[in-house]
Amino acid sequence: MFIRIVSYLLVIGVLGLLAAMVYIRMQGAPTNLGVTAGKLRDCPNSPNCVSTQHSGKYRQSEPIAYAGSMADAQATLLGVLSQMPRNALLTQQDDYLHVEFRSRVMGFGDDVEFYFDDAAKVIHFRAAARMGYDDLKVNPKRMEAIRTAFIA
């Protein structure tokens, strides 16, 4: 009897995990992303976001400087992104990129935006988790890796 109950609970747990994974994978990108008047959207009031243009109490970072043309900077950044796992380019414009990253195990989605401010010769970015409150510093670490690879 005990083994049967444990077996049922195990099956229910596995089914719940599968349902959660499907739900997480179905979460699409927010519809309110992009650049408005030279600014990316502010980060939410939680530590699961990092941005170069957000002045809130959570994660703030410096933009990525570049020399040369904006087109060259975008090509370099796209080259860096192509070497990183589990990402997809969702939007590409002259001065803006939107990239989706997925976590390895559960498939949690993160939205990473890049805004090329050619007058200042910098790339502003915003990286935010779609779900949850904290991202265990995944986005700041990812953005620092992108910055390091871009500069190299």
mmCIF file with all atom_site columns, C-alpha atoms in Angstrom:
data_model
loop_
_atom_site.group_PDB
_atom_site.id
_atom_site.type_symbol
_atom_site.label_atom_id
_atom_site.label_alt_id
_atom_site.label_comp_id
_atom_site.label_asym_id
_atom_site.label_entity_id
_atom_site.label_seq_id
_atom_site.pdbx_PDB_ins_code
_atom_site.Cartn_x
_atom_site.Cartn_y
_atom_site.Cartn_z
_atom_site.occupancy
_atom_site.B_iso_or_equiv
_atom_site.pdbx_formal_charge
_atom_site.auth_seq_id
_atom_site.auth_comp_id
_atom_site.auth_asym_id
_atom_site.auth_atom_id
_atom_site.pdbx_PDB_model_num
ATOM 1   C CA . MET A 1 1   ? 0.000  0.000  0.000   1.00 0.00 ? 1   MET A CA 1
ATOM 2   C CA . PHE A 1 2   ? 2.807  2.418  0.933   1.00 0.00 ? 2   PHE A CA 1
ATOM 3   C CA . ILE A 1 3   ? 4.661  1.698  -2.328  1.00 0.00 ? 3   ILE A CA 1
ATOM 4   C CA . ARG A 1 4   ? 1.501  2.364  -4.335  1.00 0.00 ? 4   ARG A CA 1
ATOM 5   C CA . ILE A 1 5   ? 0.985  5.759  -2.636  1.00 0.00 ? 5   ILE A CA 1
ATOM 6   C CA . VAL A 1 6   ? 4.606  6.727  -3.218  1.00 0.00 ? 6   VAL A CA 1
ATOM 7   C CA . SER A 1 7   ? 4.276  5.666  -6.869  1.00 0.00 ? 7   SER A CA 1
ATOM 8   C CA . TYR A 1 8   ? 1.174  7.827  -7.313  1.00 0.00 ? 8   TYR A CA 1
ATOM 9   C CA . LEU A 1 9   ? 2.875  10.805 -5.686  1.00 0.00 ? 9   LEU A CA 1
ATOM 10  C CA . LEU A 1 10  ? 5.898  10.341 -7.924  1.00 0.00 ? 10  LEU A CA 1
ATOM 11  C CA . VAL A 1 11  ? 3.726  10.250 -11.051 1.00 0.00 ? 11  VAL A CA 1
ATOM 12  C CA . ILE A 1 12  ? 1.836  13.353 -9.912  1.00 0.00 ? 12  ILE A CA 1
ATOM 13  C CA . GLY A 1 13  ? 5.149  15.131 -9.221  1.00 0.00 ? 13  GLY A CA 1
ATOM 14  C CA . VAL A 1 14  ? 6.557  14.255 -12.643 1.00 0.00 ? 14  VAL A CA 1
ATOM 15  C CA . LEU A 1 15  ? 3.358  15.376 -14.376 1.00 0.00 ? 15  LEU A CA 1
ATOM 16  C CA . GLY A 1 16  ? 3.415  18.639 -12.414 1.00 0.00 ? 16  GLY A CA 1
ATOM 17  C CA . LEU A 1 17  ? 7.019  19.248 -13.414 1.00 0.00 ? 17  LEU A CA 1
ATOM 18  C CA . LEU A 1 18  ? 6.224  18.591 -17.069 1.00 0.00 ? 18  LEU A CA 1
ATOM 19  C CA . ALA A 1 19  ? 3.239  20.942 -16.920 1.00 0.00 ? 19  ALA A CA 1
ATOM 20  C CA . ALA A 1 20  ? 5.412  23.645 -15.341 1.00 0.00 ? 20  ALA A CA 1
ATOM 21  C CA . MET A 1 21  ? 8.053  23.217 -18.054 1.00 0.00 ? 21  MET A CA 1
ATOM 22  C CA . VAL A 1 22  ? 5.427  23.558 -20.804 1.00 0.00 ? 22  VAL A CA 1
ATOM 23  C CA . TYR A 1 23  ? 3.996  26.662 -19.131 1.00 0.00 ? 23  TYR A CA 1
ATOM 24  C CA . ILE A 1 24  ? 7.452  28.252 -18.810 1.00 0.00 ? 24  ILE A CA 1
ATOM 25  C CA . ARG A 1 25  ? 8.283  27.518 -22.459 1.00 0.00 ? 25  ARG A CA 1
ATOM 26  C CA . MET A 1 26  ? 5.012  29.089 -23.594 1.00 0.00 ? 26  MET A CA 1
ATOM 27  C CA . GLN A 1 27  ? 5.812  32.434 -21.939 1.00 0.00 ? 27  GLN A CA 1
ATOM 28  C CA . GLY A 1 28  ? 6.381  34.785 -24.846 1.00 0.00 ? 28  GLY A CA 1
ATOM 29  C CA . ALA A 1 29  ? 8.358  37.979 -24.923 1.00 0.00 ? 29  ALA A CA 1
ATOM 30  C CA . PRO A 1 30  ? 6.764  41.057 -23.375 1.00 0.00 ? 30  PRO A CA 1
ATOM 31  C CA . THR A 1 31  ? 5.080  43.323 -25.886 1.00 0.00 ? 31  THR A CA 1
ATOM 32  C CA . ASN A 1 32  ? 6.246  46.582 -24.284 1.00 0.00 ? 32  ASN A CA 1
ATOM 33  C CA . LEU A 1 33  ? 9.969  46.305 -25.041 1.00 0.00 ? 33  LEU A CA 1
ATOM 34  C CA . GLY A 1 34  ? 11.962 48.587 -27.301 1.00 0.00 ? 34  GLY A CA 1
ATOM 35  C CA . VAL A 1 35  ? 13.373 52.099 -27.343 1.00 0.00 ? 35  VAL A CA 1
ATOM 36  C CA . THR A 1 36  ? 11.293 55.179 -26.606 1.00 0.00 ? 36  THR A CA 1
ATOM 37  C CA . ALA A 1 37  ? 12.916 58.603 -26.918 1.00 0.00 ? 37  ALA A CA 1
ATOM 38  C CA . GLY A 1 38  ? 16.392 57.070 -26.757 1.00 0.00 ? 38  GLY A CA 1
ATOM 39  C CA . LYS A 1 39  ? 15.688 54.971 -23.661 1.00 0.00 ? 39  LYS A CA 1
ATOM 40  C CA . LEU A 1 40  ? 15.034 51.334 -22.942 1.00 0.00 ? 40  LEU A CA 1
ATOM 41  C CA . ARG A 1 41  ? 12.241 50.459 -20.554 1.00 0.00 ? 41  ARG A CA 1
ATOM 42  C CA . ASP A 1 42  ? 13.048 50.785 -16.837 1.00 0.00 ? 42  ASP A CA 1
ATOM 43  C CA . CYS A 1 43  ? 13.738 47.659 -14.834 1.00 0.00 ? 43  CYS A CA 1
ATOM 44  C CA . PRO A 1 44  ? 10.983 46.371 -12.566 1.00 0.00 ? 44  PRO A CA 1
ATOM 45  C CA . ASN A 1 45  ? 11.264 46.892 -8.828  1.00 0.00 ? 45  ASN A CA 1
ATOM 46  C CA . SER A 1 46  ? 13.014 43.551 -8.358  1.00 0.00 ? 46  SER A CA 1
ATOM 47  C CA . PRO A 1 47  ? 16.601 42.267 -8.598  1.00 0.00 ? 47  PRO A CA 1
ATOM 48  C CA . ASN A 1 48  ? 16.023 40.160 -11.749 1.00 0.00 ? 48  ASN A CA 1
ATOM 49  C CA . CYS A 1 49  ? 17.046 42.914 -14.164 1.00 0.00 ? 49  CYS A CA 1
ATOM 50  C CA . VAL A 1 50  ? 20.176 44.843 -15.074 1.00 0.00 ? 50  VAL A CA 1
ATOM 51  C CA . SER A 1 51  ? 20.252 47.971 -17.219 1.00 0.00 ? 51  SER A CA 1
ATOM 52  C CA . THR A 1 52  ? 22.557 50.771 -18.300 1.00 0.00 ? 52  THR A CA 1
ATOM 53  C CA . GLN A 1 53  ? 19.750 53.321 -18.278 1.00 0.00 ? 53  GLN A CA 1
ATOM 54  C CA . HIS A 1 54  ? 17.960 52.447 -15.044 1.00 0.00 ? 54  HIS A CA 1
ATOM 55  C CA . SER A 1 55  ? 18.742 54.489 -11.964 1.00 0.00 ? 55  SER A CA 1
ATOM 56  C CA . GLY A 1 56  ? 16.768 52.380 -9.502  1.00 0.00 ? 56  GLY A CA 1
ATOM 57  C CA . LYS A 1 57  ? 18.059 50.691 -6.386  1.00 0.00 ? 57  LYS A CA 1
ATOM 58  C CA . TYR A 1 58  ? 18.732 47.355 -8.037  1.00 0.00 ? 58  TYR A CA 1
ATOM 59  C CA . ARG A 1 59  ? 21.194 46.434 -10.736 1.00 0.00 ? 59  ARG A CA 1
ATOM 60  C CA . GLN A 1 60  ? 22.750 49.152 -12.809 1.00 0.00 ? 60  GLN A CA 1
ATOM 61  C CA . SER A 1 61  ? 25.637 48.735 -15.242 1.00 0.00 ? 61  SER A CA 1
ATOM 62  C CA . GLU A 1 62  ? 27.806 50.790 -17.545 1.00 0.00 ? 62  GLU A CA 1
ATOM 63  C CA . PRO A 1 63  ? 27.119 50.767 -21.301 1.00 0.00 ? 63  PRO A CA 1
ATOM 64  C CA . ILE A 1 64  ? 29.501 49.058 -23.716 1.00 0.00 ? 64  ILE A CA 1
ATOM 65  C CA . ALA A 1 65  ? 31.682 51.572 -25.566 1.00 0.00 ? 65  ALA A CA 1
ATOM 66  C CA . TYR A 1 66  ? 32.562 51.097 -29.222 1.00 0.00 ? 66  TYR A CA 1
ATOM 67  C CA . ALA A 1 67  ? 34.622 52.828 -31.868 1.00 0.00 ? 67  ALA A CA 1
ATOM 68  C CA . GLY A 1 68  ? 33.856 52.880 -35.559 1.00 0.00 ? 68  GLY A CA 1
ATOM 69  C CA . SER A 1 69  ? 30.466 52.547 -37.146 1.00 0.00 ? 69  SER A CA 1
ATOM 70  C CA . MET A 1 70  ? 27.262 51.415 -35.518 1.00 0.00 ? 70  MET A CA 1
ATOM 71  C CA . ALA A 1 71  ? 26.941 48.719 -38.196 1.00 0.00 ? 71  ALA A CA 1
ATOM 72  C CA . ASP A 1 72  ? 30.366 47.336 -37.268 1.00 0.00 ? 72  ASP A CA 1
ATOM 73  C CA . ALA A 1 73  ? 29.494 47.407 -33.568 1.00 0.00 ? 73  ALA A CA 1
ATOM 74  C CA . GLN A 1 74  ? 26.244 45.543 -34.262 1.00 0.00 ? 74  GLN A CA 1
ATOM 75  C CA . ALA A 1 75  ? 28.075 42.955 -36.377 1.00 0.00 ? 75  ALA A CA 1
ATOM 76  C CA . THR A 1 76  ? 30.616 42.440 -33.587 1.00 0.00 ? 76  THR A CA 1
ATOM 77  C CA . LEU A 1 77  ? 27.873 42.069 -30.993 1.00 0.00 ? 77  LEU A CA 1
ATOM 78  C CA . LEU A 1 78  ? 25.978 39.595 -33.188 1.00 0.00 ? 78  LEU A CA 1
ATOM 79  C CA . GLY A 1 79  ? 29.197 37.604 -33.516 1.00 0.00 ? 79  GLY A CA 1
ATOM 80  C CA . VAL A 1 80  ? 29.546 37.492 -29.720 1.00 0.00 ? 80  VAL A CA 1
ATOM 81  C CA . LEU A 1 81  ? 25.921 36.411 -29.321 1.00 0.00 ? 81  LEU A CA 1
ATOM 82  C CA . SER A 1 82  ? 26.312 33.671 -31.929 1.00 0.00 ? 82  SER A CA 1
ATOM 83  C CA . GLN A 1 83  ? 28.912 32.032 -29.676 1.00 0.00 ? 83  GLN A CA 1
ATOM 84  C CA . MET A 1 84  ? 26.590 31.952 -26.656 1.00 0.00 ? 84  MET A CA 1
ATOM 85  C CA . PRO A 1 85  ? 24.234 29.039 -25.983 1.00 0.00 ? 85  PRO A CA 1
ATOM 86  C CA . ARG A 1 86  ? 20.427 28.974 -25.991 1.00 0.00 ? 86  ARG A CA 1
ATOM 87  C CA . ASN A 1 87  ? 19.616 32.349 -27.507 1.00 0.00 ? 87  ASN A CA 1
ATOM 88  C CA . ALA A 1 88  ? 17.506 33.577 -30.380 1.00 0.00 ? 88  ALA A CA 1
ATOM 89  C CA . LEU A 1 89  ? 17.493 36.949 -32.109 1.00 0.00 ? 89  LEU A CA 1
ATOM 90  C CA . LEU A 1 90  ? 13.877 38.169 -31.989 1.00 0.00 ? 90  LEU A CA 1
ATOM 91  C CA . THR A 1 91  ? 14.263 41.725 -33.348 1.00 0.00 ? 91  THR A CA 1
ATOM 92  C CA . GLN A 1 92  ? 17.015 43.384 -35.357 1.00 0.00 ? 92  GLN A CA 1
ATOM 93  C CA . GLN A 1 93  ? 16.844 47.051 -36.335 1.00 0.00 ? 93  GLN A CA 1
ATOM 94  C CA . ASP A 1 94  ? 19.521 49.605 -37.240 1.00 0.00 ? 94  ASP A CA 1
ATOM 95  C CA . ASP A 1 95  ? 19.981 50.721 -33.629 1.00 0.00 ? 95  ASP A CA 1
ATOM 96  C CA . TYR A 1 96  ? 18.237 47.974 -31.620 1.00 0.00 ? 96  TYR A CA 1
ATOM 97  C CA . LEU A 1 97  ? 18.460 44.240 -30.949 1.00 0.00 ? 97  LEU A CA 1
ATOM 98  C CA . HIS A 1 98  ? 16.166 42.052 -28.863 1.00 0.00 ? 98  HIS A CA 1
ATOM 99  C CA . VAL A 1 99  ? 17.535 38.633 -27.946 1.00 0.00 ? 99  VAL A CA 1
ATOM 100 C CA . GLU A 1 100 ? 15.868 35.849 -25.978 1.00 0.00 ? 100 GLU A CA 1
ATOM 101 C CA . PHE A 1 101 ? 17.997 33.613 -23.760 1.00 0.00 ? 101 PHE A CA 1
ATOM 102 C CA . ARG A 1 102 ? 16.695 30.364 -22.234 1.00 0.00 ? 102 ARG A CA 1
ATOM 103 C CA . SER A 1 103 ? 18.019 28.590 -19.148 1.00 0.00 ? 103 SER A CA 1
ATOM 104 C CA . ARG A 1 104 ? 19.459 25.126 -19.653 1.00 0.00 ? 104 ARG A CA 1
ATOM 105 C CA . VAL A 1 105 ? 17.235 23.015 -17.411 1.00 0.00 ? 105 VAL A CA 1
ATOM 106 C CA . MET A 1 106 ? 13.804 24.598 -17.060 1.00 0.00 ? 106 MET A CA 1
ATOM 107 C CA . GLY A 1 107 ? 13.869 26.879 -20.092 1.00 0.00 ? 107 GLY A CA 1
ATOM 108 C CA . PHE A 1 108 ? 13.213 30.130 -18.211 1.00 0.00 ? 108 PHE A CA 1
ATOM 109 C CA . GLY A 1 109 ? 13.227 33.074 -20.619 1.00 0.00 ? 109 GLY A CA 1
ATOM 110 C CA . ASP A 1 110 ? 15.269 36.247 -20.295 1.00 0.00 ? 110 ASP A CA 1
ATOM 111 C CA . ASP A 1 111 ? 14.891 39.243 -22.593 1.00 0.00 ? 111 ASP A CA 1
ATOM 112 C CA . VAL A 1 112 ? 18.078 41.106 -23.475 1.00 0.00 ? 112 VAL A CA 1
ATOM 113 C CA . GLU A 1 113 ? 17.812 44.373 -25.379 1.00 0.00 ? 113 GLU A CA 1
ATOM 114 C CA . PHE A 1 114 ? 20.611 46.406 -26.912 1.00 0.00 ? 114 PHE A CA 1
ATOM 115 C CA . TYR A 1 115 ? 20.247 50.033 -27.978 1.00 0.00 ? 115 TYR A CA 1
ATOM 116 C CA . PHE A 1 116 ? 23.078 51.509 -30.068 1.00 0.00 ? 116 PHE A CA 1
ATOM 117 C CA . ASP A 1 117 ? 23.520 55.190 -29.202 1.00 0.00 ? 117 ASP A CA 1
ATOM 118 C CA . ASP A 1 118 ? 25.743 56.162 -32.119 1.00 0.00 ? 118 ASP A CA 1
ATOM 119 C CA . ALA A 1 119 ? 26.127 59.787 -31.023 1.00 0.00 ? 119 ALA A CA 1
ATOM 120 C CA . ALA A 1 120 ? 27.694 58.665 -27.726 1.00 0.00 ? 120 ALA A CA 1
ATOM 121 C CA . LYS A 1 121 ? 29.317 55.548 -29.279 1.00 0.00 ? 121 LYS A CA 1
ATOM 122 C CA . VAL A 1 122 ? 27.882 53.253 -26.603 1.00 0.00 ? 122 VAL A CA 1
ATOM 123 C CA . ILE A 1 123 ? 25.585 50.242 -26.496 1.00 0.00 ? 123 ILE A CA 1
ATOM 124 C CA . HIS A 1 124 ? 22.964 50.493 -23.801 1.00 0.00 ? 124 HIS A CA 1
ATOM 125 C CA . PHE A 1 125 ? 21.402 47.260 -22.629 1.00 0.00 ? 125 PHE A CA 1
ATOM 126 C CA . ARG A 1 126 ? 18.611 45.897 -20.501 1.00 0.00 ? 126 ARG A CA 1
ATOM 127 C CA . ALA A 1 127 ? 18.507 42.243 -19.457 1.00 0.00 ? 127 ALA A CA 1
ATOM 128 C CA . ALA A 1 128 ? 15.528 40.977 -17.481 1.00 0.00 ? 128 ALA A CA 1
ATOM 129 C CA . ALA A 1 129 ? 14.039 37.668 -16.431 1.00 0.00 ? 129 ALA A CA 1
ATOM 130 C CA . ARG A 1 130 ? 10.471 37.125 -17.620 1.00 0.00 ? 130 ARG A CA 1
ATOM 131 C CA . MET A 1 131 ? 9.428  35.251 -14.499 1.00 0.00 ? 131 MET A CA 1
ATOM 132 C CA . GLY A 1 132 ? 10.262 35.305 -10.825 1.00 0.00 ? 132 GLY A CA 1
ATOM 133 C CA . TYR A 1 133 ? 11.681 37.857 -8.454  1.00 0.00 ? 133 TYR A CA 1
ATOM 134 C CA . ASP A 1 134 ? 15.401 37.039 -8.395  1.00 0.00 ? 134 ASP A CA 1
ATOM 135 C CA . ASP A 1 135 ? 17.561 35.603 -11.175 1.00 0.00 ? 135 ASP A CA 1
ATOM 136 C CA . LEU A 1 136 ? 20.531 34.584 -8.976  1.00 0.00 ? 136 LEU A CA 1
ATOM 137 C CA . LYS A 1 137 ? 22.626 37.205 -10.828 1.00 0.00 ? 137 LYS A CA 1
ATOM 138 C CA . VAL A 1 138 ? 22.349 35.342 -14.133 1.00 0.00 ? 138 VAL A CA 1
ATOM 139 C CA . ASN A 1 139 ? 21.682 38.505 -16.149 1.00 0.00 ? 139 ASN A CA 1
ATOM 140 C CA . PRO A 1 140 ? 24.541 40.613 -14.688 1.00 0.00 ? 140 PRO A CA 1
ATOM 141 C CA . LYS A 1 141 ? 26.977 37.735 -15.236 1.00 0.00 ? 141 LYS A CA 1
ATOM 142 C CA . ARG A 1 142 ? 25.741 37.222 -18.795 1.00 0.00 ? 142 ARG A CA 1
ATOM 143 C CA . MET A 1 143 ? 26.033 40.910 -19.609 1.00 0.00 ? 143 MET A CA 1
ATOM 144 C CA . GLU A 1 144 ? 29.555 41.071 -18.188 1.00 0.00 ? 144 GLU A CA 1
ATOM 145 C CA . ALA A 1 145 ? 30.507 38.060 -20.338 1.00 0.00 ? 145 ALA A CA 1
ATOM 146 C CA . ILE A 1 146 ? 29.055 39.820 -23.395 1.00 0.00 ? 146 ILE A CA 1
ATOM 147 C CA . ARG A 1 147 ? 30.940 43.035 -22.544 1.00 0.00 ? 147 ARG A CA 1
ATOM 148 C CA . THR A 1 148 ? 34.231 41.129 -22.090 1.00 0.00 ? 148 THR A CA 1
ATOM 149 C CA . ALA A 1 149 ? 33.820 39.233 -25.366 1.00 0.00 ? 149 ALA A CA 1
ATOM 150 C CA . PHE A 1 150 ? 32.810 42.396 -27.234 1.00 0.00 ? 150 PHE A CA 1
ATOM 151 C CA . ILE A 1 151 ? 35.881 44.297 -26.042 1.00 0.00 ? 151 ILE A CA 1
ATOM 152 C CA . ALA A 1 152 ? 38.196 41.368 -26.856 1.00 0.00 ? 152 ALA A CA 1
#
